[in-house]
């Protein structure tokens, strides 16, 4: 699930923002900026409001922004991704409880299952995803073997 375009577009390792199921660069030369929410004059919130804008097709959720570069996982295997999720220096100083809350309640994560017309949703429903994440946490957040990629 964490390798679906809905996740990877935000968790990209590029200075520019990615969009769409094909993960193409965002139009109009939009870049992440120093605080992951665009640059002056082109903040993410200039276009991305608190909800999807069906009339113009612009997606939206509260505090729309790219994930910090410390959480860019598009080229990581499962082992390195799990390590990054568990590293407070990379995950925004989040505990396992905080990460679970992020996966369960954060409007940006929830948007993945309501991305608006023309965008694919993840291959599992949100409740199944949360149960799988909680199971990983409840079973000790064990790191997969290096080199393993499940998605």
XYZ file of C-alpha atoms in Angstrom:
151
model
C 0.000 0.000 0.000
C 2.711 2.522 0.887
C 4.032 2.211 -2.676
C 0.771 3.235 -4.322
C 0.912 6.537 -6.272
C -1.362 8.134 -3.657
C 1.467 7.655 -1.116
C 4.513 7.986 -3.343
C 3.430 11.278 -4.905
C 3.695 12.894 -1.464
C 6.629 10.798 -0.261
C 8.817 11.600 -3.265
C 12.552 12.199 -3.101
C 12.414 14.937 -5.722
C 12.463 18.703 -5.256
C 9.433 18.889 -7.523
C 6.014 17.535 -6.691
C 4.563 14.476 -8.453
C 0.924 14.029 -9.457
C -1.360 11.434 -11.015
C -1.308 7.689 -11.187
C 1.654 7.956 -13.586
C 3.562 10.082 -11.008
C 4.448 12.816 -13.503
C 5.928 16.150 -12.357
C 3.283 18.650 -11.245
C 2.444 21.183 -13.945
C 3.470 24.837 -13.727
C 6.874 23.873 -12.305
C 5.483 23.422 -8.784
C 8.244 22.585 -6.294
C 8.169 21.397 -2.689
C 9.897 24.466 -1.194
C 11.811 24.683 2.091
C 8.788 23.776 4.238
C 7.262 21.177 1.872
C 4.271 23.391 1.063
C 5.478 25.204 -2.035
C 7.313 28.490 -2.472
C 6.108 32.091 -2.022
C 3.460 32.836 -4.605
C 2.913 29.128 -5.261
C 1.916 27.614 -1.922
C 0.080 24.297 -2.124
C -2.891 25.871 -0.339
C -3.260 28.428 -3.157
C -4.954 25.716 -5.213
C -5.444 22.758 -2.858
C -8.242 23.588 -0.443
C -9.650 21.521 2.441
C -11.563 19.212 0.073
C -11.550 18.059 -3.553
C -12.765 20.683 -6.024
C -14.800 18.584 -8.435
C -15.507 21.419 -10.862
C -11.822 21.938 -11.707
C -10.439 18.545 -10.627
C -8.028 19.896 -8.012
C -7.622 17.472 -5.107
C -7.760 18.745 -1.564
C -7.411 17.955 2.119
C -6.466 19.921 5.212
C -2.800 21.022 5.354
C -2.032 19.852 1.798
C 1.727 19.513 1.334
C 4.485 17.111 0.378
C 6.025 14.878 3.018
C 9.438 16.055 4.235
C 12.408 14.713 2.299
C 13.354 12.706 5.395
C 10.260 10.613 4.641
C 10.901 10.150 0.926
C 10.608 6.420 0.398
C 9.940 5.956 -3.299
C 13.194 4.058 -3.908
C 13.414 2.183 -0.585
C 12.943 -1.529 -0.085
C 10.593 -2.685 2.697
C 13.422 -2.926 5.242
C 14.573 0.669 4.713
C 10.990 1.943 4.560
C 10.158 0.314 7.910
C 13.393 1.700 9.372
C 12.483 5.201 8.186
C 8.972 4.891 9.640
C 10.483 3.980 13.015
C 13.203 6.653 13.039
C 12.049 9.775 14.937
C 14.691 11.824 13.097
C 13.003 10.904 9.804
C 9.333 10.503 10.731
C 8.644 13.903 12.286
C 9.444 12.674 15.820
C 6.423 10.350 15.781
C 5.971 7.412 18.141
C 4.344 4.201 16.919
C 1.096 5.501 18.396
C 1.532 8.787 16.504
C 2.245 6.909 13.256
C -0.871 4.806 13.722
C -2.906 7.957 14.316
C -1.385 9.492 11.153
C -2.334 6.438 9.079
C -5.792 6.296 10.629
C -6.892 9.939 10.884
C -4.667 12.361 8.962
C -6.729 14.125 6.265
C -3.895 13.735 3.750
C -3.798 9.963 4.270
C -7.595 9.692 4.233
C -7.646 11.619 0.940
C -5.943 8.627 -0.697
C -9.246 6.738 -0.503
C -11.275 9.707 -1.776
C -8.990 11.225 -4.432
C -11.698 12.482 -6.742
C -12.678 11.432 -10.263
C -10.069 9.892 -12.516
C -7.634 8.873 -9.775
C -7.069 5.291 -8.678
C -7.609 4.383 -5.057
C -5.234 2.075 -3.188
C -5.705 -1.671 -3.700
C -7.157 -2.195 -0.200
C -9.771 -0.183 1.664
C -8.681 2.168 4.428
C -9.930 -0.055 7.272
C -7.906 -3.010 5.928
C -4.832 -0.816 5.558
C -5.169 0.474 9.148
C -5.652 -3.068 10.489
C -2.493 -4.206 8.673
C -0.519 -1.243 10.013
C -1.825 -1.805 13.548
C -0.953 -5.492 13.275
C 2.618 -4.600 12.267
C 2.863 -2.251 15.263
C 1.214 -4.723 17.676
C 3.618 -7.464 16.587
C 6.682 -5.408 17.400
C 7.121 -3.392 14.188
C 9.593 -5.983 12.950
C 11.851 -4.917 10.087
C 11.487 -7.014 6.930
C 14.608 -8.610 5.490
C 16.781 -6.212 3.458
C 16.005 -6.235 -0.260
C 12.358 -7.264 0.233
C 9.701 -5.287 -1.595
C 6.121 -6.479 -1.262
C 4.284 -3.985 -3.457
